[in-house]
Coordinates of C-alpha atoms and ligand atoms in Angstrom, one line a residue:
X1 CA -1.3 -40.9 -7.4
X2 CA -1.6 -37.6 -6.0
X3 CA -1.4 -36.5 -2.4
X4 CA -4.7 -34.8 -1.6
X5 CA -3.5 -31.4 0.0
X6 CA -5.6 -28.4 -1.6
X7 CA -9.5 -28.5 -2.0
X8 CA -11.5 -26.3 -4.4
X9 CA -15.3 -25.9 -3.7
X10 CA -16.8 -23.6 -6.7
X11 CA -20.1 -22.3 -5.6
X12 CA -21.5 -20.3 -2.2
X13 CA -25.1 -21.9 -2.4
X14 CA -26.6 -24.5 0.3
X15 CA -24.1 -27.0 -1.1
X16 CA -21.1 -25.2 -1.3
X17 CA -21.4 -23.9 2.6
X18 CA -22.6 -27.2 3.9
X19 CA -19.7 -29.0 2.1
X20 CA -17.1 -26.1 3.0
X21 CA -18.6 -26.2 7.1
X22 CA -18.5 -30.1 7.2
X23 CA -15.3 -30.7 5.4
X24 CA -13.2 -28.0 7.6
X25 CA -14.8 -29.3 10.8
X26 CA -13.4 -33.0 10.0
X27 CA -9.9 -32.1 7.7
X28 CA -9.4 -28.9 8.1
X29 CA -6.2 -29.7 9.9
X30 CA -5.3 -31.6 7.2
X31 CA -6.2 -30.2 4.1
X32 CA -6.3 -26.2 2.9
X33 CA -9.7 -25.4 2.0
X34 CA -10.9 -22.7 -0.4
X35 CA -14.8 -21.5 -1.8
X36 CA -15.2 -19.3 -4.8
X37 CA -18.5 -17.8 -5.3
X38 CA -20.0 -15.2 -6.7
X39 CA -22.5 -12.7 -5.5
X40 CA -23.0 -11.1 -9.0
X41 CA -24.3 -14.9 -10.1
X42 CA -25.9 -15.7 -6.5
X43 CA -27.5 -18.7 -5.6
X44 CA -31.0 -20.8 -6.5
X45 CA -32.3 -19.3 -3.2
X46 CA -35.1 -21.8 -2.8
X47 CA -34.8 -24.8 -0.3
X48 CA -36.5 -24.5 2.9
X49 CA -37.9 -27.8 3.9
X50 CA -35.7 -30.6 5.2
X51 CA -36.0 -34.0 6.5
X52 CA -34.9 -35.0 9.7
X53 CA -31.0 -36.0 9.2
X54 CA -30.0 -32.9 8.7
X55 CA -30.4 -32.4 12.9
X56 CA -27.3 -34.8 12.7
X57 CA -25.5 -32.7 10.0
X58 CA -25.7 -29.9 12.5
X59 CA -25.5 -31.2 15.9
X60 CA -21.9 -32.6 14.1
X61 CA -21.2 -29.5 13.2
X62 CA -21.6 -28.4 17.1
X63 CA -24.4 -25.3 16.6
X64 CA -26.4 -24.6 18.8
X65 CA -30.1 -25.4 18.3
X66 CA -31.7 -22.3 19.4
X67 CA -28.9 -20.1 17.5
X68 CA -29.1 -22.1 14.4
X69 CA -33.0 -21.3 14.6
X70 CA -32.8 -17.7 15.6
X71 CA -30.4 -17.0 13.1
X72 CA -32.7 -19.0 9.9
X73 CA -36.1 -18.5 11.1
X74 CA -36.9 -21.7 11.4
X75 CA -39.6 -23.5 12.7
X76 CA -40.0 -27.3 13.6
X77 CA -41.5 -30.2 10.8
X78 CA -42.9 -33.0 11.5
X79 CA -44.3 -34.0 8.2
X80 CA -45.7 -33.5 4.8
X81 CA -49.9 -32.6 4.7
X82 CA -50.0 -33.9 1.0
X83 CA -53.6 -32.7 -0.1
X84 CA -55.9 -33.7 -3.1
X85 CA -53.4 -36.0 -4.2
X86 CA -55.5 -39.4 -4.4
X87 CA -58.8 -37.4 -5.0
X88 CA -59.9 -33.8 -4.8
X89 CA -60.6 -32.5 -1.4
X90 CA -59.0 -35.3 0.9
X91 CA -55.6 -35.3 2.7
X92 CA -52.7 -37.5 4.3
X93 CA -50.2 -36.7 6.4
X94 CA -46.4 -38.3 5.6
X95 CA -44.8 -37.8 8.8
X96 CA -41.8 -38.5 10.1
X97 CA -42.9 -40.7 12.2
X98 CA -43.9 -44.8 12.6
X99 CA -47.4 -45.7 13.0
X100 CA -47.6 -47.9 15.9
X101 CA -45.4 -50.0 17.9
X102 CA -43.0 -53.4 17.5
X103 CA -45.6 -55.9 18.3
X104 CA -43.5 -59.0 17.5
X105 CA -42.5 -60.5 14.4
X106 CA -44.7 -58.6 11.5
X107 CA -44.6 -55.0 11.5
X108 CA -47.5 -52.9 13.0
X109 CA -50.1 -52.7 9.6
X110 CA -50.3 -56.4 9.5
X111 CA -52.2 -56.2 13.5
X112 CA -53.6 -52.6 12.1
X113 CA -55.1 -54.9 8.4
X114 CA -56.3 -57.8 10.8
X115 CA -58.5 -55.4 12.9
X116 CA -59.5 -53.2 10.6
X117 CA -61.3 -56.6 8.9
X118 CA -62.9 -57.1 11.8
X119 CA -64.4 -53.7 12.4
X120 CA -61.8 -51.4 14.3
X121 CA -62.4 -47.9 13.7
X122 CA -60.1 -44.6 12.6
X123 CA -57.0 -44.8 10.7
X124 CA -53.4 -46.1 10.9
X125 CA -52.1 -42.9 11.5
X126 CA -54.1 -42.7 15.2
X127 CA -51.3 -44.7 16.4
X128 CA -48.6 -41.9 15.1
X129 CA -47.4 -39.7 17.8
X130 CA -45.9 -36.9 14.7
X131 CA -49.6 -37.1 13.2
X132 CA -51.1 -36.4 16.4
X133 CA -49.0 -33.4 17.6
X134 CA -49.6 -31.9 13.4
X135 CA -53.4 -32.2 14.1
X136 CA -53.1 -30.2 17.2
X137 CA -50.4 -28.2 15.5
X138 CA -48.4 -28.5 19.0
X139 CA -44.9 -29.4 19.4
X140 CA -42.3 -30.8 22.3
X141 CA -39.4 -32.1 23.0
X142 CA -39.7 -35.6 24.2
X143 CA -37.3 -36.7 26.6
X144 CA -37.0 -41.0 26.7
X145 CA -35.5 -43.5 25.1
X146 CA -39.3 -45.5 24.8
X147 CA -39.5 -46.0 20.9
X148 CA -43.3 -45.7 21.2
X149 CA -43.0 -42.1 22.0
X150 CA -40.0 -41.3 19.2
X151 CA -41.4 -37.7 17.5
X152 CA -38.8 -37.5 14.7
X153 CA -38.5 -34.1 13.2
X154 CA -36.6 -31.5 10.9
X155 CA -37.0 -28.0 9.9
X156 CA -38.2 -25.6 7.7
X157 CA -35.6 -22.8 7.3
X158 CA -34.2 -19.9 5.2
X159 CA -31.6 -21.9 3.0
X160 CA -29.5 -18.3 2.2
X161 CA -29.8 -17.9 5.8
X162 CA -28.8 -21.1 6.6
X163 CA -25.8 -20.8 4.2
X164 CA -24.5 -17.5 6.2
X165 CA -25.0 -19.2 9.4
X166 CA -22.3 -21.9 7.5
X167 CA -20.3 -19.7 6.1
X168 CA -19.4 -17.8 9.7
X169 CA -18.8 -21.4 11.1
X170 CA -16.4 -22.4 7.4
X171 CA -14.3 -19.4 7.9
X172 CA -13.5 -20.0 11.5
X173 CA -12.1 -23.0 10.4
X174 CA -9.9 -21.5 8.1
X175 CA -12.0 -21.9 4.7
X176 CA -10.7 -19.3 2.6
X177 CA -13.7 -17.5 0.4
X178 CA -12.8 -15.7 -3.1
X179 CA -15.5 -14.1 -4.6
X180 CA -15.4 -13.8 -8.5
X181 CA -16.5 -15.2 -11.4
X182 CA -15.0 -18.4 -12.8
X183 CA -14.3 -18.0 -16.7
X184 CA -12.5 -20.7 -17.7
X185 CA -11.4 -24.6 -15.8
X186 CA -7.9 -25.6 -16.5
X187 CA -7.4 -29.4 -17.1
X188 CA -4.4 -31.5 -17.3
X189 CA -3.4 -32.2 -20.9
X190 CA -2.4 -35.5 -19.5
X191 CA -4.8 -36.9 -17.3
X192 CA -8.0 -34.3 -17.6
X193 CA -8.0 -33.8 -14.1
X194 CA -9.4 -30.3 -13.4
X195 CA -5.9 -28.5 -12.4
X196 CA -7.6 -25.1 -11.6
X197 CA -10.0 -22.4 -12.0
X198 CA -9.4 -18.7 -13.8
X199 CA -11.9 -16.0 -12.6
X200 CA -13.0 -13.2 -15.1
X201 CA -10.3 -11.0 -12.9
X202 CA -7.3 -12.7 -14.2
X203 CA -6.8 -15.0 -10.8
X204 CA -6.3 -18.4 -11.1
X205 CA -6.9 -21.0 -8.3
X206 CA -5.9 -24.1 -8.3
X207 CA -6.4 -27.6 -6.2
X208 CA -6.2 -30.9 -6.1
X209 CA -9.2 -31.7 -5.6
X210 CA -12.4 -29.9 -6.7
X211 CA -16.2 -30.2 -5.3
X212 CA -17.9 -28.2 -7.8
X213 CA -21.1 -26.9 -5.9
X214 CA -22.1 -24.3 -9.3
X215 CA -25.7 -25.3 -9.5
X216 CA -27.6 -26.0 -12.4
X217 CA -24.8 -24.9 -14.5
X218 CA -22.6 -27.9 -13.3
X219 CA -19.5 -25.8 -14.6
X220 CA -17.1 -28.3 -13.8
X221 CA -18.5 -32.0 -13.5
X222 CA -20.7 -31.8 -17.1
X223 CA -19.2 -27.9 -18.6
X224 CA -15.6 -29.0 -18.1
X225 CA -15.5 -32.9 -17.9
X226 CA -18.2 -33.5 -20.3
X227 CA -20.1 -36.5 -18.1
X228 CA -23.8 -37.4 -19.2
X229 CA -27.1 -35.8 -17.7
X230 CA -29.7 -38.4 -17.2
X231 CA -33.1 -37.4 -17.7
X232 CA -35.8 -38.2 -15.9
X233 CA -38.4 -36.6 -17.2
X234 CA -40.5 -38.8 -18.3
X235 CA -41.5 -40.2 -15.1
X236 CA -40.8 -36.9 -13.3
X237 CA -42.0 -34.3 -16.3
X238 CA -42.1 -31.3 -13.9
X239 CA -40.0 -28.6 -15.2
X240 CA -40.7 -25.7 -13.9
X241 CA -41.7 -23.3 -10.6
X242 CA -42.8 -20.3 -9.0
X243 CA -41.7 -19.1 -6.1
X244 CA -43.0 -16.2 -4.2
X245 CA -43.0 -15.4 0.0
X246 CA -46.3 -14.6 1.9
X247 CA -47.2 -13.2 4.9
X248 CA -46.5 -15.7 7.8
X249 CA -50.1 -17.1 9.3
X250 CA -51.1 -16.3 12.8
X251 CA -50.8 -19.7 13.5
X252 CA -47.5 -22.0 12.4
X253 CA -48.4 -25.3 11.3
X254 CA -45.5 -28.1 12.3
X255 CA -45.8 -29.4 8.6
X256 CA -45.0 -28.3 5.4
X257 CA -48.1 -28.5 2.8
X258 CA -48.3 -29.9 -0.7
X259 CA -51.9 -28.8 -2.4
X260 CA -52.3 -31.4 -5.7
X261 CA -53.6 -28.8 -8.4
X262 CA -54.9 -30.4 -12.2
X263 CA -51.6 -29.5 -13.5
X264 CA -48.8 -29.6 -10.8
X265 CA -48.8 -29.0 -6.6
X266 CA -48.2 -26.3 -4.5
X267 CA -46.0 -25.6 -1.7
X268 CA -46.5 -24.0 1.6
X269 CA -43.9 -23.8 4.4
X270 CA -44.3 -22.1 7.6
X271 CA -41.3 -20.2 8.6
X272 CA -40.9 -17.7 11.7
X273 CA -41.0 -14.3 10.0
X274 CA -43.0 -15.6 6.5
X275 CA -44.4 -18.7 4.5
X276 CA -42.1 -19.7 1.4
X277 CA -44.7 -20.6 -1.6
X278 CA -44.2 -22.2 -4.7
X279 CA -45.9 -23.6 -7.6
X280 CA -44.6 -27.2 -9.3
X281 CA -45.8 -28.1 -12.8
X282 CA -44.7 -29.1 -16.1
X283 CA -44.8 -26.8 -19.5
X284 CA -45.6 -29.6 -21.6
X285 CA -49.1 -29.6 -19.9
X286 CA -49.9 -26.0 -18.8
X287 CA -48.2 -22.5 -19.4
X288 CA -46.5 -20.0 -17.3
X289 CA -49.2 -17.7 -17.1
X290 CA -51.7 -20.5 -15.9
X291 CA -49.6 -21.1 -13.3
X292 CA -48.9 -18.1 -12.0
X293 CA -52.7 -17.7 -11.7
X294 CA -52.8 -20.8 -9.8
X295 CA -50.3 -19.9 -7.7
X296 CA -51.2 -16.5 -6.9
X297 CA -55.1 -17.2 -6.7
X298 CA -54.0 -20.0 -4.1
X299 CA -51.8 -17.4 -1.7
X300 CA -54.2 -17.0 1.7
X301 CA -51.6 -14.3 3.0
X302 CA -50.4 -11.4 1.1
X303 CA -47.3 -11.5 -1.0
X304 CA -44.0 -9.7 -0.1
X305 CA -42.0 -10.2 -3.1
X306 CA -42.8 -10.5 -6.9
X307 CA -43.1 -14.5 -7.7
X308 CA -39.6 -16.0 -9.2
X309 CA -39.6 -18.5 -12.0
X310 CA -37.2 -21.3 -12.1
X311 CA -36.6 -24.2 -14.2
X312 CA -34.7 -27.4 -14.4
X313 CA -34.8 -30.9 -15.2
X314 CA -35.6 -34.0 -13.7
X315 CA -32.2 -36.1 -13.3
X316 CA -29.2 -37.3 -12.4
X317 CA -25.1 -36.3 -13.4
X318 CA -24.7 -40.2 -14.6
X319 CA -21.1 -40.4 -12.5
X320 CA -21.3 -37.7 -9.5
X321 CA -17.4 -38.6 -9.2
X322 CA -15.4 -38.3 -12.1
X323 CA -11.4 -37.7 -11.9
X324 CA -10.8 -35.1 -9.2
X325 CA -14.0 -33.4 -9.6
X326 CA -17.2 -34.8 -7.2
X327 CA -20.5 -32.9 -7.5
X328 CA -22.3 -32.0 -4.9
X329 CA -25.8 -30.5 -4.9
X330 CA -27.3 -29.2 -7.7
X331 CA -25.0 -29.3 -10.3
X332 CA -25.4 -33.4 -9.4
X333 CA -28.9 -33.5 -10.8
X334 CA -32.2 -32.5 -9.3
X335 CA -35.6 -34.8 -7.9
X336 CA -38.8 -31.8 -7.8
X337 CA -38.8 -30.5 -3.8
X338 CA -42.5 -32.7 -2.9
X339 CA -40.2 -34.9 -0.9
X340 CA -37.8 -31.9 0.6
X341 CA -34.9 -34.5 -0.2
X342 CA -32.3 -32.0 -2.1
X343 CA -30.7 -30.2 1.2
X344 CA -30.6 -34.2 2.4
X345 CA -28.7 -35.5 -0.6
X346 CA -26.0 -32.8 0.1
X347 CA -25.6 -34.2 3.5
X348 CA -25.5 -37.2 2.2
X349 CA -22.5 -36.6 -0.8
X350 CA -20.3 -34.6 1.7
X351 CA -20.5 -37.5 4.6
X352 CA -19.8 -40.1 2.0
X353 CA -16.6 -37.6 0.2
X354 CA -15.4 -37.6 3.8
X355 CA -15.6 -41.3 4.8
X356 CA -13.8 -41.9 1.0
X357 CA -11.5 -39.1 0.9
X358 CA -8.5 -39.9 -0.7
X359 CA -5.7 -38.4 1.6
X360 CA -3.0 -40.2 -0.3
X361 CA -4.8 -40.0 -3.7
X362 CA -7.6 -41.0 -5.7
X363 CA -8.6 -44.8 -6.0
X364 CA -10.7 -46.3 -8.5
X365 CA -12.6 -48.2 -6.0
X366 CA -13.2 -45.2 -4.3
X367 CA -14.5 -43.7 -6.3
X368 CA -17.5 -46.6 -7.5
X369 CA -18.6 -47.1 -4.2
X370 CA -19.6 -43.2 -3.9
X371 CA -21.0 -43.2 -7.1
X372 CA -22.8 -46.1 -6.4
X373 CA -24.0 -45.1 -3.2
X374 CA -25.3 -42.2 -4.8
X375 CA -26.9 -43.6 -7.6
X376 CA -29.1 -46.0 -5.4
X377 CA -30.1 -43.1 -3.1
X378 CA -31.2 -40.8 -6.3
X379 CA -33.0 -43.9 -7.9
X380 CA -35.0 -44.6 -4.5
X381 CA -36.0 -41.1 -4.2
X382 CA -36.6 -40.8 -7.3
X383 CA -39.2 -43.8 -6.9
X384 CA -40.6 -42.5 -4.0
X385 CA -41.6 -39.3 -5.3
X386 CA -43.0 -41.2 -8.5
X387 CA -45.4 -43.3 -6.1
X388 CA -47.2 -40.1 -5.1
X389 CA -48.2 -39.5 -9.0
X390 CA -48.3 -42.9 -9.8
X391 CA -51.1 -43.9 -7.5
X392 CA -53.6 -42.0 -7.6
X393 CA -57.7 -42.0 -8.1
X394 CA -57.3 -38.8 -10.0
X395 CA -58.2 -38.3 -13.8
X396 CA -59.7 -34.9 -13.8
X397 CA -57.0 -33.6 -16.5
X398 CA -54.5 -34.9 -18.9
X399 CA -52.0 -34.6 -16.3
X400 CA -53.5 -37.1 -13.8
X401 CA -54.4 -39.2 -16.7
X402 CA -50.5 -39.0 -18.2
X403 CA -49.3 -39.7 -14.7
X404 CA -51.7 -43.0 -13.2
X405 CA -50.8 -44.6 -16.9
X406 CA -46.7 -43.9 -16.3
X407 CA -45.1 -47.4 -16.6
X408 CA -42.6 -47.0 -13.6
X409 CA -39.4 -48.2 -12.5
X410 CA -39.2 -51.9 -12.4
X411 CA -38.2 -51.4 -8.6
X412 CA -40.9 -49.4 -7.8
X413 CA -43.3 -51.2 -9.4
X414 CA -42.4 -54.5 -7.8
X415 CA -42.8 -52.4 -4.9
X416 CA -46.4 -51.8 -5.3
X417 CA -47.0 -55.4 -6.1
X418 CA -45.4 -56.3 -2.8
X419 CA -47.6 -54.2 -0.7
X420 CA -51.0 -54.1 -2.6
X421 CA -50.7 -58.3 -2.6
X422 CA -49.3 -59.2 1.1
X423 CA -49.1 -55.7 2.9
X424 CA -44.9 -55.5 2.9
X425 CA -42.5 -52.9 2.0
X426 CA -38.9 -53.4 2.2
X427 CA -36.2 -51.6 2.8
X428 CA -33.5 -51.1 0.2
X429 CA -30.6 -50.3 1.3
X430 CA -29.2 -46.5 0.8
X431 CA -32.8 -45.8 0.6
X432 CA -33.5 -42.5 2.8
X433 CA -37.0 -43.4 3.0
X434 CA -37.6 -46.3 5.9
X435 CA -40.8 -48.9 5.0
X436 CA -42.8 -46.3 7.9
X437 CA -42.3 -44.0 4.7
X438 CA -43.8 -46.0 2.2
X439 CA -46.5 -47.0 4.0
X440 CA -47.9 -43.9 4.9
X441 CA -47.6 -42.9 1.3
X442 CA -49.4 -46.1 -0.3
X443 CA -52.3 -46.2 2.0
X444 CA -52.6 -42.3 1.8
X445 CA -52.3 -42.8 -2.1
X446 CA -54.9 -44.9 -1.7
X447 CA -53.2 -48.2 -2.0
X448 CA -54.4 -51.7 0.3
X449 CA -53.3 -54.9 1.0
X450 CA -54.9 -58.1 -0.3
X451 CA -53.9 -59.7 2.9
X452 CA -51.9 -59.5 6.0
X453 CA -49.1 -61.9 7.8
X454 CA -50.3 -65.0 9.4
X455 CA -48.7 -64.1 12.6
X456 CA -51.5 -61.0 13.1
X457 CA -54.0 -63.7 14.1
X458 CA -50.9 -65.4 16.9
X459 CA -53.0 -62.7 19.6
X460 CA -56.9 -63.5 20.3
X461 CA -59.0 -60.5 18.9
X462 CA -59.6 -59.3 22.8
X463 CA -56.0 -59.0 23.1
X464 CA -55.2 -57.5 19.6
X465 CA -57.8 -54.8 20.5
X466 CA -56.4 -54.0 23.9
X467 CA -52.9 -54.0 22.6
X468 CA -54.1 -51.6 20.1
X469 CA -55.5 -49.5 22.7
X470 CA -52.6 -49.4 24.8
X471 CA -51.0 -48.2 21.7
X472 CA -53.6 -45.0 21.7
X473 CA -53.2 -45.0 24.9
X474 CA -49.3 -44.5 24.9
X475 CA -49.4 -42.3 22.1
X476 CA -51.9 -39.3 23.3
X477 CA -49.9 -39.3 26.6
X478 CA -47.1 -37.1 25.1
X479 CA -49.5 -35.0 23.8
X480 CA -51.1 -33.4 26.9
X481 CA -47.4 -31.9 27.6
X482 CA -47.4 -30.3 24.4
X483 CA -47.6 -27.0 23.6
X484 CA -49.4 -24.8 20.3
X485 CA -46.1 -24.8 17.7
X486 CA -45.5 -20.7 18.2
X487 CA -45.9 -20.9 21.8
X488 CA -42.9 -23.7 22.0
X489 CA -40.0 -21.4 19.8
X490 CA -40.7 -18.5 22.0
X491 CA -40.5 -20.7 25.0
X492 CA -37.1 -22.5 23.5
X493 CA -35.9 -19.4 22.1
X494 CA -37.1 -17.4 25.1
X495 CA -35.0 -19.8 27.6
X496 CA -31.5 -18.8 25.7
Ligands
FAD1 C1 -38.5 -25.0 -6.9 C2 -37.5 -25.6 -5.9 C3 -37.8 -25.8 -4.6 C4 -36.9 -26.5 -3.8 N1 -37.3 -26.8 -2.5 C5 -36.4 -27.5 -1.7 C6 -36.8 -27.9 -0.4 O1 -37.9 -27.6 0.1 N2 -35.9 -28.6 0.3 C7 -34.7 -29.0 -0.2 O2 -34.0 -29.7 0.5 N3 -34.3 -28.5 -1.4 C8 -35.1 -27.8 -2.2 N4 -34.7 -27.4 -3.4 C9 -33.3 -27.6 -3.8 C10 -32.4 -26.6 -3.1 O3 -32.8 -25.3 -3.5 C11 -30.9 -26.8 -3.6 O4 -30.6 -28.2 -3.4 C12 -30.0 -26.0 -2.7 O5 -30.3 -24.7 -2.6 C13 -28.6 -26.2 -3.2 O6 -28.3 -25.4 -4.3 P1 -26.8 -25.4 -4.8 O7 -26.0 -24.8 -3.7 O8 -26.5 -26.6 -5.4 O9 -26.9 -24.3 -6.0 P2 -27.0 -22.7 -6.0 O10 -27.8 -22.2 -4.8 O11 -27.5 -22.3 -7.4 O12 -25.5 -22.2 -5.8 C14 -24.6 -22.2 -6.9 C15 -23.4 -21.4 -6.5 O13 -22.4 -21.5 -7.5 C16 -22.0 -20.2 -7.8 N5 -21.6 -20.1 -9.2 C17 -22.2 -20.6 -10.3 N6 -21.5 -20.4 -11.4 C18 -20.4 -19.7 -11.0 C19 -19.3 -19.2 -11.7 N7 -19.1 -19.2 -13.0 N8 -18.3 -18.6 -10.9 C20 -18.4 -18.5 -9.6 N9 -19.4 -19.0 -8.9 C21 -20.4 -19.6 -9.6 C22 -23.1 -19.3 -7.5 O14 -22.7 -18.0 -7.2 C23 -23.7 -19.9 -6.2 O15 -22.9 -19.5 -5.1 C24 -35.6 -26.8 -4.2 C25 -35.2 -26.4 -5.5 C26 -36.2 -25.9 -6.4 C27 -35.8 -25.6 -7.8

């Protein structure tokens, strides 16, 4: 076993700069750390919506909120508007957010199931403080330690600008960048650990340890060491995208939007200085050009940039750890963006490399329980984002008809059972999506229970419907204090 002394992150995109920023901050006393990217290649360049861990990722990393949304131009998220995606011309919100309160043993849809059946009026999501503030597309800070009025929230920010914002913070730790090309990986006759890297300039780098952060090429985890690619794409068959920046609106909603068209969805998120667009949809059941008329006939600001095309495929890097070599971003596979999860599952591989690393050198058992950490968290993603095509009322084109008939994931299906029959979801573990998730996705999907828990009917009717009204009650009263979204970044910003 080898000493882990030297570190070797190959790529400069979202993943190499999170990784190199994070891994500095917690061992850059103790290990050297070096990134090797290069600008003639560059990086994906799309990315912009996140999920709400990744305020840990950078309060860890110590930056300041109001420079880290100065410098990226973000603005605050509080959920997902997913529209036409059980039927044309209706909408959900998946927020960050719980509907509701802990009102004993059940969770909050078994009292919401019980008095809906006996005539309460409006939706679930009434009692959702993040649906609330996205309706009056307002946004503050709330200061308690009340659960009822928890506002979860992320971002939507510029991922290159992010990644210079990291890289300033990696290099004041003492991450050395190279910039060049990397032709060729060295491995060890021996043992077929990488050994090092040669760039097209004749340098050669070498490590002990290698993160390989390349992208879609995956130049050193599938290139080099040759480990398997599992596809997805038959229960994820989008392939392609379009992505092109708009004029910002006048108004900046706190949630990113996802438009169901007959063929794919569309993106639209809200950044300070200009909406990021994008068009998701698979070849096998329209063509580029239809797309881009899609797309382009869906902008409602003008366009500031010709649209970009980009492809991959649905799927996983079967081992994301494999010898010396752990893959991290998108060279370990890729879920389509309609659940903003990629910039997570970075966080995610680099905070589980660090609670594994192996200081003295690698271990076996090390090295399963990352990989099968990792595995659980793509496969529960990967479930969730099937649910949204899976359940729907929609048959309007061979793509909606392809997509209710997909026989899914055991998992997920037994997950459906669960909640159509008795109204629970639970929650797996590793899963980044809590049973508040679910939820709001089944019902907005269209899903209902068959029934509710016994311990709903424990409270007299009277006293379910006041307790439900002292829910409504408890969640407006935040709301009063907020202010329109634009109003509260120049305020926050303004107050520097
Ligand atoms: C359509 C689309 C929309 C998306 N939307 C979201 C979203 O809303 N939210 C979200 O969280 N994620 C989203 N993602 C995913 C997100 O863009 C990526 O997860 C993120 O940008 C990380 O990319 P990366 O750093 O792994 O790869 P890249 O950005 O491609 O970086 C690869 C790096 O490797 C370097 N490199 C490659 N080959 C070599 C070589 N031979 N020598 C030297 N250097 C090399 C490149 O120069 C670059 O620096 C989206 C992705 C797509 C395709």
């Amino acid at each position: 076993m080898q000493a882990i002394k030297k570190v070797l992150i190959a790529g400069g995109g979202t993943a190499g700069w999170m990784t190199a920023a994070l891994m500095s901050k917690v061992l850059g006393q103790q290990v050297q750390i070096a990134l090797v990217e290069s600008e003639e290649i560059g990086i994906i360049g799309v990315g912009e919506a996140t999920i709400p861990p990744i305020q840990t990722f950078n309060k860890f990393l110590g930056l300041d909120e109001k420079a880290f949304l100065r410098e990226t131009h973000a603005t605050m998220k509080l959920a997902i508007q997913f529209e036409n995606w059980r039927v044309k011309g209706e909408s959900y919100l998946h927020t960050f957010g719980a509907p509701g309160a802990s009102l004993g043993f059940c969770n909050f849809q078994h009292y919401w199931e019980r008095a809906k059946r006996q005539g309460v009026k409006g939706s679930i999501w009434d009692y959702d403080l993040n649906y609330l503030a996205c309706k009056q597309g307002t946004f503050n800070k709330i200061n308690t330690q009340n659960p009822i009025y928890d506002m979860p929230y992320a971002y939507h920010f510029d991922s290159a600008l992010y990644g210079k914002f990291l890289r300033g913070l990696a290099e004041q730790s003492g991450v050395v960048r190279h910039e060049g090309i990397i032709e060729h990986v060295a491995q060890d006759p021996e043992t077929g650990h990488v050994s090092g890297v040669q760039l097209t300039d004749g340098r050669q780098l070498e490590a002990d340890l290698f993160v390989d952060c390349t992208g879609s090429r995956a130049l050193l985890i599938q290139k080099t060491l040759g480990v398997a690619y599992e596809d997805w794409s038959h229960w994820l068959p989008a392939n392609s995208a379009l992505a092109v920046p708009t004029e910002r609106h006048d108004k900046t909603a706190p949630y990113t939007r996802s438009i169901a068209h007959d063929n794919g969805w569309q993106w639209r998120i809200p950044l300070t200085h200009r909406n990021g667009n994008g068009i998701v949809y698979s070849t096998t059941h329209t063509t580029d050009e239809a797309a881009l008329a899609n797309l382009m006939g869906n902008l409602d600001t003008k366009p500031l940039a010709d649209p970009k095309q980009l492809r991959f495929n649905t799927g996983r890097t079967s081992k994301q750890w494999y010898k010396n070599v752990i893959a991290v971003g998108l060279s370990s596979g890729f879920l389509e963006p309609l659940e903003s999860t990629s910039i997570h599952l970075i966080q995610s591989a680099i905070v589980r490399l660090l609670k594994l690393f192996p200081h003295q050198g690698i271990q076996d058992s090390a090295v399963e329980a990352f990989n099968e950490e990792g595995r659980i968290e793509y496969e529960t993603i990967r479930d969730f984002i099937i649910l949204h095509y899976k359940v729907t009322e929609r048959d309007d084109s061979e793509f909606w008809q392809a997509m209710r008939n997909l026989e899914v994931p055991d998992r997920l299906q037994h997950k459906i059972d669960l909640f159509t029959s008795v109204g629970e979801v639970f929650n797996d573990q590793h899963d980044i999506f809590r049973d508040a998730s679910w939820i709001q996705v089944m019902y907005g999907q269209g899903l209902t229970p068959q029934d509710y828990h016994p311990a709903a009917n424990a409270m007299n009717l009277d006293d379910l419907k006041a307790t439900l009204d002292k829910v409504l009650a408890a969640k407006q009263q935040p709301l009063a204090k907020m202010l329109p979204h634009d109003d509260y970044i120049k305020a926050f910003l303004g107050a520097a």
